[in-house]
GROMACS .gro file of N, CA, C and O in nm:
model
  472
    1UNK      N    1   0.084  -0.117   0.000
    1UNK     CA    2   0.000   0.000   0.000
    1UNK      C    3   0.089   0.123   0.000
    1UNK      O    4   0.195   0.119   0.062
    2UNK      N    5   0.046   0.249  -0.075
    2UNK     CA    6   0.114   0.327  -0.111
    2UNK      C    7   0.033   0.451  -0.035
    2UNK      O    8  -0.087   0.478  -0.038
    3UNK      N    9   0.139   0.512   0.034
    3UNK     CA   10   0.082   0.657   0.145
    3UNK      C   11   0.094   0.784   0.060
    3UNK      O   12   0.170   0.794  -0.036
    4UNK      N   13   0.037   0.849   0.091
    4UNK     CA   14   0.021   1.019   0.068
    4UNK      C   15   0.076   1.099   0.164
    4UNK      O   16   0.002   1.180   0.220
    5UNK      N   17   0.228   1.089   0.203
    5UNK     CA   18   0.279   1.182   0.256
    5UNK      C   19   0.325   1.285   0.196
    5UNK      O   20   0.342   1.275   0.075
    6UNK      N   21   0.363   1.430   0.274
    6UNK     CA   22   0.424   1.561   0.252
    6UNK      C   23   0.486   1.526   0.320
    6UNK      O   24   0.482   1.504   0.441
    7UNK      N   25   0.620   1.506   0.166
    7UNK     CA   26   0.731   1.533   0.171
    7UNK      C   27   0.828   1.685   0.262
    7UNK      O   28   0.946   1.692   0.294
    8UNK      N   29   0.751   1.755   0.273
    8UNK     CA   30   0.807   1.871   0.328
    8UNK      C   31   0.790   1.853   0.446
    8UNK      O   32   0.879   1.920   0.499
    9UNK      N   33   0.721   1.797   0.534
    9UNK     CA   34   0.715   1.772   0.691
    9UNK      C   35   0.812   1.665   0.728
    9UNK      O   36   0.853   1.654   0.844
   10UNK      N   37   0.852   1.578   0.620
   10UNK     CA   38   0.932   1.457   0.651
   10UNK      C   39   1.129   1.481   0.670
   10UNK      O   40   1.217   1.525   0.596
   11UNK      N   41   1.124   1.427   0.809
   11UNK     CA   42   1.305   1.419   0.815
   11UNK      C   43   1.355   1.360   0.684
   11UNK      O   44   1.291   1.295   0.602
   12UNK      N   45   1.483   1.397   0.680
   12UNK     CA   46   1.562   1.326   0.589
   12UNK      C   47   1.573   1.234   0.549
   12UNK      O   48   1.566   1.217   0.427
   13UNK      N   49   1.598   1.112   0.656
   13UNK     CA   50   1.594   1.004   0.699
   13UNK      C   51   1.494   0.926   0.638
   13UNK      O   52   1.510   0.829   0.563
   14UNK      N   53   1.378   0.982   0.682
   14UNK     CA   54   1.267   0.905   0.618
   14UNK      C   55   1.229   0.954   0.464
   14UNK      O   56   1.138   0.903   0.398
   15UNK      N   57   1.276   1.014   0.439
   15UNK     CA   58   1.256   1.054   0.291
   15UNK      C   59   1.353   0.976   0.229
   15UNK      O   60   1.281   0.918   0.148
   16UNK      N   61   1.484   0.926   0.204
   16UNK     CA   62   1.568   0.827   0.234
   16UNK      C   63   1.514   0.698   0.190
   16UNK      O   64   1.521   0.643   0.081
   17UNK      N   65   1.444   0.655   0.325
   17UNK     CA   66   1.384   0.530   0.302
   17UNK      C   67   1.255   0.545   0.229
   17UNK      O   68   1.209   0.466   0.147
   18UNK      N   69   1.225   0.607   0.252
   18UNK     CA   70   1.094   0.642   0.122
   18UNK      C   71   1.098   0.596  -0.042
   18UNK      O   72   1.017   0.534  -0.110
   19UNK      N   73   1.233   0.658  -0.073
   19UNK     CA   74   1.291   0.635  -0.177
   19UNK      C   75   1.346   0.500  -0.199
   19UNK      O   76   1.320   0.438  -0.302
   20UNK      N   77   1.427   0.448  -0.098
   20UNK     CA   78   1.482   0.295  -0.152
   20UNK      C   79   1.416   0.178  -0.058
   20UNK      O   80   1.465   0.065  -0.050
   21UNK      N   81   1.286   0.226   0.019
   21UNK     CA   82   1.255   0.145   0.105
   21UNK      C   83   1.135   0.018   0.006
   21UNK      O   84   1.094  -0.085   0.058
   22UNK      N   85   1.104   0.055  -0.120
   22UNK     CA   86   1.012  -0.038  -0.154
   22UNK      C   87   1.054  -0.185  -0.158
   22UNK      O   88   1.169  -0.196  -0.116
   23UNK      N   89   1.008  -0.283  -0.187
   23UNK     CA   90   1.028  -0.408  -0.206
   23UNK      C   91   1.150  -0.448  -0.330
   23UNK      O   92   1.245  -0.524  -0.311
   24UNK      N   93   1.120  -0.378  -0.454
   24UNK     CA   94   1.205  -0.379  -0.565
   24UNK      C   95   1.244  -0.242  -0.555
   24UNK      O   96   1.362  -0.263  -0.583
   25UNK      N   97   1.239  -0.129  -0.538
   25UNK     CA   98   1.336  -0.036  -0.502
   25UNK      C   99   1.520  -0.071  -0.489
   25UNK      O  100   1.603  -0.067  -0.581
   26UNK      N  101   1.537  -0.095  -0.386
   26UNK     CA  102   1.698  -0.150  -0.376
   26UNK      C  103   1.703  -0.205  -0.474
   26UNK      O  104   1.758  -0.142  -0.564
   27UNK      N  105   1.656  -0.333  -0.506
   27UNK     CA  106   1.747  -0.455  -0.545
   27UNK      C  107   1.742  -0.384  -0.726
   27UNK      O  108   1.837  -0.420  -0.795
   28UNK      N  109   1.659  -0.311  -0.780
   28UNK     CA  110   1.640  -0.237  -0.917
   28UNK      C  111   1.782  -0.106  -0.868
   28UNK      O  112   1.881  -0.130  -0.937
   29UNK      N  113   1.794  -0.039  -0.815
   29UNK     CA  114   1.916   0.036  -0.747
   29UNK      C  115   1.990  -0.019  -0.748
   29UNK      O  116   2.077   0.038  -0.815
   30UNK      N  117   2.047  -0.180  -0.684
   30UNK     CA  118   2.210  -0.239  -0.711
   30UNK      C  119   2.220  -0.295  -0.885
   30UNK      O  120   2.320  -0.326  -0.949
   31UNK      N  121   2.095  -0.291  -0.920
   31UNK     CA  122   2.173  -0.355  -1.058
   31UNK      C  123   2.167  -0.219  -1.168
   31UNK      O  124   2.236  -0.229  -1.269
   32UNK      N  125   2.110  -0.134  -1.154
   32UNK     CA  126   2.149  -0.032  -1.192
   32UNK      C  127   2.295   0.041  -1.189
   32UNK      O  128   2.354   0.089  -1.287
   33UNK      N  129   2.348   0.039  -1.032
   33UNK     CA  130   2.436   0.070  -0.983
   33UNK      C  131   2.551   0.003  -1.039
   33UNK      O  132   2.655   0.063  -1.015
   34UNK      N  133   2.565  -0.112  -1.112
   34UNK     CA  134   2.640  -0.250  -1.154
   34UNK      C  135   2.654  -0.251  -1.310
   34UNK      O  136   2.731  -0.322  -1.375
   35UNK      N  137   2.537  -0.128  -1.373
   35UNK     CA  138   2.598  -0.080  -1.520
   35UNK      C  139   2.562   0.090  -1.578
   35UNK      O  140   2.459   0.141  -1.534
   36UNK      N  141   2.621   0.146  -1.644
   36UNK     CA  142   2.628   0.214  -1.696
   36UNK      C  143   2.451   0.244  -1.743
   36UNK      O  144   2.386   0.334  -1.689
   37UNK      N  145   2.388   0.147  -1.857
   37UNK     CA  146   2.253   0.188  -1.874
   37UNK      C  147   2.230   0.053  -1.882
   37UNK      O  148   2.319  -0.032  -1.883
   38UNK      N  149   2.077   0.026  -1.891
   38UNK     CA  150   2.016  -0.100  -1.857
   38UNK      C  151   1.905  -0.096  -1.951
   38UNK      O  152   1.835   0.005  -1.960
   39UNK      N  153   1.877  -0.243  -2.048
   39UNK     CA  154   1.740  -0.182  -2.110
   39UNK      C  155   1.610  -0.233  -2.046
   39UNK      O  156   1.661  -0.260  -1.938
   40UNK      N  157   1.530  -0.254  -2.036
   40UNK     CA  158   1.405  -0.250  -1.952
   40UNK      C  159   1.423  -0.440  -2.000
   40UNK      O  160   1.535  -0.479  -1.970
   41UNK      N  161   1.378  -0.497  -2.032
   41UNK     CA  162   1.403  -0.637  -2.061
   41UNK      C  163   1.499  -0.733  -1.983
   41UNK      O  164   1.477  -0.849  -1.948
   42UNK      N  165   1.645  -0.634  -1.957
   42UNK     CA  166   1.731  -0.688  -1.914
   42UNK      C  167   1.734  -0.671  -1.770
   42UNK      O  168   1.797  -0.743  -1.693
   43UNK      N  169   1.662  -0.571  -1.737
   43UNK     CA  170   1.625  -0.575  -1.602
   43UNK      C  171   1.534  -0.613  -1.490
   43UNK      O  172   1.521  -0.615  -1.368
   44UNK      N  173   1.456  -0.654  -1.651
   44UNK     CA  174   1.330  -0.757  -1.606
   44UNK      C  175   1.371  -0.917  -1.591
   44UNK      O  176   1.331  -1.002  -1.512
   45UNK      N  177   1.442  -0.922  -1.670
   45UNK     CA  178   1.525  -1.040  -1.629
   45UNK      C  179   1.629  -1.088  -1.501
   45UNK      O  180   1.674  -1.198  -1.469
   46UNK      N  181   1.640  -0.973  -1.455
   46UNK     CA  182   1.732  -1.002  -1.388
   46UNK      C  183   1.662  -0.980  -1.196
   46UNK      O  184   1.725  -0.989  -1.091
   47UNK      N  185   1.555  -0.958  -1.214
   47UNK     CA  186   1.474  -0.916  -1.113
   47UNK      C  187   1.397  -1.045  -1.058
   47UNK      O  188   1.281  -1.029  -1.020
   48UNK      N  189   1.442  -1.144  -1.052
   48UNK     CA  190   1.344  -1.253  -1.069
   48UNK      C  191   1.221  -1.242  -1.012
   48UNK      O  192   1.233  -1.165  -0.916
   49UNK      N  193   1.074  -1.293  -1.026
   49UNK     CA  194   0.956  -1.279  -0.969
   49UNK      C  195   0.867  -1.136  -0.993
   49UNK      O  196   0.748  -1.117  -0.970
   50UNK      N  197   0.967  -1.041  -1.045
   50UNK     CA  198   0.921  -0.889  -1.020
   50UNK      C  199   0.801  -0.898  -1.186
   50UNK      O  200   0.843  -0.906  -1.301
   51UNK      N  201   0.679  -0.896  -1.150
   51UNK     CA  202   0.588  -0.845  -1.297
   51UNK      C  203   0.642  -0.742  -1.425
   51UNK      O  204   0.762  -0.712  -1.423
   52UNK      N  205   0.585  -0.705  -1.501
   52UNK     CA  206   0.615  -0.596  -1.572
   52UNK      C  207   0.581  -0.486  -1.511
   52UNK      O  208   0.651  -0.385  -1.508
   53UNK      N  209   0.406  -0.508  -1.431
   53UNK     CA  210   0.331  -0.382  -1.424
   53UNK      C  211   0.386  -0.347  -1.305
   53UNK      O  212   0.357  -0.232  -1.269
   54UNK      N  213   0.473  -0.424  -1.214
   54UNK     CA  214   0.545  -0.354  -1.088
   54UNK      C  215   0.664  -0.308  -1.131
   54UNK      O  216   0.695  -0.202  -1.077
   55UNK      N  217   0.758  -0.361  -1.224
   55UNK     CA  218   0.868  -0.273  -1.255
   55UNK      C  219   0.861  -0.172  -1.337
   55UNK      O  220   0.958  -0.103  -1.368
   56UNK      N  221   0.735  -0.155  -1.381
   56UNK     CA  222   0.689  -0.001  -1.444
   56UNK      C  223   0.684   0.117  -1.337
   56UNK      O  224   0.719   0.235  -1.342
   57UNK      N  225   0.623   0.035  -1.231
   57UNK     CA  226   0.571   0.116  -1.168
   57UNK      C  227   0.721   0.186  -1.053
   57UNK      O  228   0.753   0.295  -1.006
   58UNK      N  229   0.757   0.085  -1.052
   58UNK     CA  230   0.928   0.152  -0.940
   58UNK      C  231   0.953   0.217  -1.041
   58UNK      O  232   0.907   0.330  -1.030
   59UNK      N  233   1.007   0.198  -1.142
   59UNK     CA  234   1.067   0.239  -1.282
   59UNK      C  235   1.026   0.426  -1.249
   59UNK      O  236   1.100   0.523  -1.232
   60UNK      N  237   0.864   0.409  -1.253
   60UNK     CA  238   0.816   0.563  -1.278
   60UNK      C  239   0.844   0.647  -1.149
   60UNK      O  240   0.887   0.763  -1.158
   61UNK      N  241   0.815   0.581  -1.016
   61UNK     CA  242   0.809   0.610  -0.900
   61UNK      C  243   1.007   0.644  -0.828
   61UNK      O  244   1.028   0.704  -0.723
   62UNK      N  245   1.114   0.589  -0.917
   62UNK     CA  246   1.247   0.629  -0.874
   62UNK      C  247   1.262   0.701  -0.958
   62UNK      O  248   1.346   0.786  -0.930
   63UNK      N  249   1.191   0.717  -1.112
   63UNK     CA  250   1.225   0.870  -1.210
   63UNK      C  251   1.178   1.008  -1.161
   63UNK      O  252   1.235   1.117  -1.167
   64UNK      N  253   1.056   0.974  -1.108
   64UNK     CA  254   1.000   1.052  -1.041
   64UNK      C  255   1.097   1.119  -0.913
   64UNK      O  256   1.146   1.232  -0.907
   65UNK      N  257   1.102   1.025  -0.832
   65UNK     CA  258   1.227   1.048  -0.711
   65UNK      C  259   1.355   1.148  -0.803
   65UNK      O  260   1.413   1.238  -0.742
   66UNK      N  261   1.378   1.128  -0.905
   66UNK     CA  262   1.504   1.173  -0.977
   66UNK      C  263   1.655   1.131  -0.951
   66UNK      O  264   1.764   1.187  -0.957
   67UNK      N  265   1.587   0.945  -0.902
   67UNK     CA  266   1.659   0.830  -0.887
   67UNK      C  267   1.759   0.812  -1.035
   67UNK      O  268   1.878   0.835  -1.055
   68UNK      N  269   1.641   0.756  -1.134
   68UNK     CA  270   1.700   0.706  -1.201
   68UNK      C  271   1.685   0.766  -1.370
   68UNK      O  272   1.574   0.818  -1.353
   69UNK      N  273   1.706   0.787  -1.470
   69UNK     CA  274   1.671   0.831  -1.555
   69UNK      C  275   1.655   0.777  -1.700
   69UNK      O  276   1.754   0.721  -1.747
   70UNK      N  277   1.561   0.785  -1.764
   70UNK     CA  278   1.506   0.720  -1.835
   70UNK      C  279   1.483   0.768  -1.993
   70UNK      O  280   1.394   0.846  -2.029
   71UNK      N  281   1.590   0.702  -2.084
   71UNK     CA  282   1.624   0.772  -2.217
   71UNK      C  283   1.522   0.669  -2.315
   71UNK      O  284   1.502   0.552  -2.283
   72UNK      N  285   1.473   0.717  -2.414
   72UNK     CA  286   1.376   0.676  -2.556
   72UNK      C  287   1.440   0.723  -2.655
   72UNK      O  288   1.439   0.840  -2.693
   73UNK      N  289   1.514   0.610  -2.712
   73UNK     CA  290   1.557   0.651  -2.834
   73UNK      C  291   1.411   0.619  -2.982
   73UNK      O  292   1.336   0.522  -2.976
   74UNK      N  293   1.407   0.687  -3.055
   74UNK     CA  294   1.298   0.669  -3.170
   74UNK      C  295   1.411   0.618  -3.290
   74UNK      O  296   1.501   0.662  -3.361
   75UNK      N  297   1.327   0.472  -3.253
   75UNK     CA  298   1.386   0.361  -3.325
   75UNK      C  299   1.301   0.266  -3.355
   75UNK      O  300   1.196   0.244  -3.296
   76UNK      N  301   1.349   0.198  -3.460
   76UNK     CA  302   1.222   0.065  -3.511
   76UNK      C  303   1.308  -0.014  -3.488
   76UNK      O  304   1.403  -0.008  -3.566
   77UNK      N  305   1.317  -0.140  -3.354
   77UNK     CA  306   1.179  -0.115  -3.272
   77UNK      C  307   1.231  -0.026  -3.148
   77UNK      O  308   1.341  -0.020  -3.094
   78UNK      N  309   1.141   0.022  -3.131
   78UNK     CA  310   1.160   0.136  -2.964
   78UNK      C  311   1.251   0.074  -2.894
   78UNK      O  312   1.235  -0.045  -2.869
   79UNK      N  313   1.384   0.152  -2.842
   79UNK     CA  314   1.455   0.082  -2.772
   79UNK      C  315   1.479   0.223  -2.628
   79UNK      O  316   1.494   0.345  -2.628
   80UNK      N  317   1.470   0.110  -2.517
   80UNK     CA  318   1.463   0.295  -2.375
   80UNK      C  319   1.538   0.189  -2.304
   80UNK      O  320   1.514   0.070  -2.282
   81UNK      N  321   1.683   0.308  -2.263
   81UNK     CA  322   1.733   0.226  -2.141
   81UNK      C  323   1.713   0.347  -2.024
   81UNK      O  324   1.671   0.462  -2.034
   82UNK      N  325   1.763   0.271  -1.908
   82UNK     CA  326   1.768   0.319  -1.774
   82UNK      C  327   1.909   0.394  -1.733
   82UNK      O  328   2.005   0.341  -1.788
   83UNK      N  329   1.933   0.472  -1.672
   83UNK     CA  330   2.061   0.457  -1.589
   83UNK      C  331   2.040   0.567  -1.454
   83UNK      O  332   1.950   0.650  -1.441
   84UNK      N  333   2.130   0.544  -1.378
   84UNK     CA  334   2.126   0.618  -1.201
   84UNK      C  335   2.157   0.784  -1.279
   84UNK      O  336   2.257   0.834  -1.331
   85UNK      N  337   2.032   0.826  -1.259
   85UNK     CA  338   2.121   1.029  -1.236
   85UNK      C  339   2.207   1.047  -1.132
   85UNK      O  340   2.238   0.965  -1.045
   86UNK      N  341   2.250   1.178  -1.149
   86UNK     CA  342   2.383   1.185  -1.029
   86UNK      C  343   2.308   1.184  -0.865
   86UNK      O  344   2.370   1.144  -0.767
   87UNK      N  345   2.221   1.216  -0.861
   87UNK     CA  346   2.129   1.151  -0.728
   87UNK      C  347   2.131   1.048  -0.709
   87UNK      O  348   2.207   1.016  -0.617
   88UNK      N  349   2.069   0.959  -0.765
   88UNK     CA  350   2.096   0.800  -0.758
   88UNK      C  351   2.259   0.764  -0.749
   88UNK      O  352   2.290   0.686  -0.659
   89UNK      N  353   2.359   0.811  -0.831
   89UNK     CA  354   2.527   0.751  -0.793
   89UNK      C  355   2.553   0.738  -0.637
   89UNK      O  356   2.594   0.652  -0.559
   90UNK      N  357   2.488   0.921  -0.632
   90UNK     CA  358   2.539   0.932  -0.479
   90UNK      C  359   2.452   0.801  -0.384
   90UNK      O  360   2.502   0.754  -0.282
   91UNK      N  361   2.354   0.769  -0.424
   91UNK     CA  362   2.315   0.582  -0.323
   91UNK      C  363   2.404   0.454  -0.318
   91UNK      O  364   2.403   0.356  -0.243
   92UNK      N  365   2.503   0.498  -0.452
   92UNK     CA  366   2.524   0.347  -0.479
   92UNK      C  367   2.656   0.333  -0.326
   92UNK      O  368   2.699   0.223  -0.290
   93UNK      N  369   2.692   0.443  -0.270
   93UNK     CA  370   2.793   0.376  -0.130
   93UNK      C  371   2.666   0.348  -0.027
   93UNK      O  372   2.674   0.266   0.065
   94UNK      N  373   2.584   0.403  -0.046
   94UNK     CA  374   2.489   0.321   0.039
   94UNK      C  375   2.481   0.225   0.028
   94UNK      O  376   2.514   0.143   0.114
   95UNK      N  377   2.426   0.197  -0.095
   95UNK     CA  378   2.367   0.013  -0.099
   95UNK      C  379   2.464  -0.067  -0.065
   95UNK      O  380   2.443  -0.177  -0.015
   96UNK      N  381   2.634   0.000  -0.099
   96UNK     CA  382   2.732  -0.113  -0.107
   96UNK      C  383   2.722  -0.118   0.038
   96UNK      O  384   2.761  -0.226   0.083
   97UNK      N  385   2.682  -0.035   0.126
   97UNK     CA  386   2.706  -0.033   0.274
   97UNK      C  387   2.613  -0.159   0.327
   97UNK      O  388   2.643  -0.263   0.385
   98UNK      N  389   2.494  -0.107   0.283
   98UNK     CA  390   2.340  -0.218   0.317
   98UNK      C  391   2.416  -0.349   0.281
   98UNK      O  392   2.457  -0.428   0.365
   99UNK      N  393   2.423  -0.357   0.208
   99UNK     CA  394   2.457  -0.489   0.165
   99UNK      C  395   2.564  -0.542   0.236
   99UNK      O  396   2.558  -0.662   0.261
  100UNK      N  397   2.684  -0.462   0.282
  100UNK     CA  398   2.817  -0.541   0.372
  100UNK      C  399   2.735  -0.559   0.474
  100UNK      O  400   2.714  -0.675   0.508
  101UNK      N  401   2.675  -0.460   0.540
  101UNK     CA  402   2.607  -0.473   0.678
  101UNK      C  403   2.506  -0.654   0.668
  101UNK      O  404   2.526  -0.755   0.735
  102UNK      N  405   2.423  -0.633   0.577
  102UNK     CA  406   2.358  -0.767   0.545
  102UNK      C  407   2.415  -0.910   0.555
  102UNK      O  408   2.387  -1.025   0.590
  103UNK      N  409   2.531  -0.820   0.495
  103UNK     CA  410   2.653  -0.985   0.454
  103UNK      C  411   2.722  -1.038   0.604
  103UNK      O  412   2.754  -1.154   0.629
  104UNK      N  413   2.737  -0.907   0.704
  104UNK     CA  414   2.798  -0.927   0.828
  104UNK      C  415   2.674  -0.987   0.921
  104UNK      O  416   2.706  -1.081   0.993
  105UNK      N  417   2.550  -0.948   0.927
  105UNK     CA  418   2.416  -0.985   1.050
  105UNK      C  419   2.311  -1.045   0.986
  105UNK      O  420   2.200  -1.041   1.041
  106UNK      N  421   2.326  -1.113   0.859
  106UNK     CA  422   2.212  -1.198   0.838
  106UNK      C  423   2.218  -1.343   0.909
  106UNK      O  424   2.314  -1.417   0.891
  107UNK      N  425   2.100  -1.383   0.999
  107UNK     CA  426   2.107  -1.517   1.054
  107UNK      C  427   2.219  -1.631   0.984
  107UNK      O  428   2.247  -1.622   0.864
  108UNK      N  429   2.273  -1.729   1.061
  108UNK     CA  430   2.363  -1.822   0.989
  108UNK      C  431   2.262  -1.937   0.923
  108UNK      O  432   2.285  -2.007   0.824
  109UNK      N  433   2.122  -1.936   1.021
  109UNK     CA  434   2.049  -2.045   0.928
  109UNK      C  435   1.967  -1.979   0.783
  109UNK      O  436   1.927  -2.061   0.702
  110UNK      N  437   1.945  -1.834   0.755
  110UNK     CA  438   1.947  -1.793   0.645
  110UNK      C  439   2.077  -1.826   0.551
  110UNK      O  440   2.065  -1.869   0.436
  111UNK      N  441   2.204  -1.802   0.615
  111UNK     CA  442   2.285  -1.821   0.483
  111UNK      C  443   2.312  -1.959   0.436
  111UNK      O  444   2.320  -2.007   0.323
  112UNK      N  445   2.323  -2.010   0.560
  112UNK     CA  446   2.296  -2.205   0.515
  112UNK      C  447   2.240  -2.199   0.417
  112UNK      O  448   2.297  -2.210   0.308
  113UNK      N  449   2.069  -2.175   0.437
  113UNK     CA  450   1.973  -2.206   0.313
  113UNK      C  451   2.016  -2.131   0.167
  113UNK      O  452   1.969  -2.178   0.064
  114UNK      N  453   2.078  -2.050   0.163
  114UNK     CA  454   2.154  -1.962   0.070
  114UNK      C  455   2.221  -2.029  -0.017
  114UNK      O  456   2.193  -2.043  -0.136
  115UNK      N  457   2.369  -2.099   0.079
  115UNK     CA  458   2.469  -2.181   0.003
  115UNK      C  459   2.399  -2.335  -0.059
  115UNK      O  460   2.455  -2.411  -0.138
  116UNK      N  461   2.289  -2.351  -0.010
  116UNK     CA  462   2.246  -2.508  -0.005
  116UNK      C  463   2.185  -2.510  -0.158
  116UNK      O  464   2.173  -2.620  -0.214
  117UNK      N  465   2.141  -2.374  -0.234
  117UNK     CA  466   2.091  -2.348  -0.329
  117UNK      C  467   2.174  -2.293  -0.442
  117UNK      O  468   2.136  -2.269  -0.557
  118UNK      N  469   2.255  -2.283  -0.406
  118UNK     CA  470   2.362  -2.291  -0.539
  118UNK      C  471   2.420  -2.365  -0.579
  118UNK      O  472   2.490  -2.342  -0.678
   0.00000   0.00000   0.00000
């Protein structure tokens, strides 16, 4: 479920997580973060489980943020990739942070089940 907050009453902090707190939020942020531009296909691929009509919708909702930015070249056939604006770069030492932190305090019987699947 999606809230109707003002942004202008909100700390930093939570504006922050606002931005990379969705479900596919981050994990669309590290693989962004991991190339230069991305075309919508390839990131649908790489998202496993994520729909179309939900990665439209982060898609619009981090352009919007002025996360990520979103080029249309006019071509037969239509080809639009993605890539991080300089707002979004400045996340990517975050995520690398989230993610060490993750790698250091995730349960040991989570990572068991982890290695048992590769």
């Amino acid at each position: 479920m999606k809230y109707n907050f003002n942004l202008d009453q909100l700390c930093p902090a939570t504006y922050a997580f606002q931005v990379i707190g969705g479900k596919w939020n981050l994990p669309i942020l590290a693989i962004l973060s991991e190339s230069k531009t991305i075309r919508y296909n390839e990131l649908k691929r790489r998202l496993y489980g994520i729909t179309g009509t939900m990665l439209t919708n982060c898609l619009k909702d981090l352009i919007d943020y002025g996360i990520v930015h979103r080029e249309q070249y006019n071509e037969v056939p239509p080809r639009v990739e993605y890539s991080l604006t300089s707002s979004g770069q400045h996340l990517v030492p975050l995520i690398e942070s989230i993610v060490e932190w993750g790698e250091q305090h995730v349960p040991s019987n989570i990572k068991s089940a982890d290695s048992s699947t590769e």
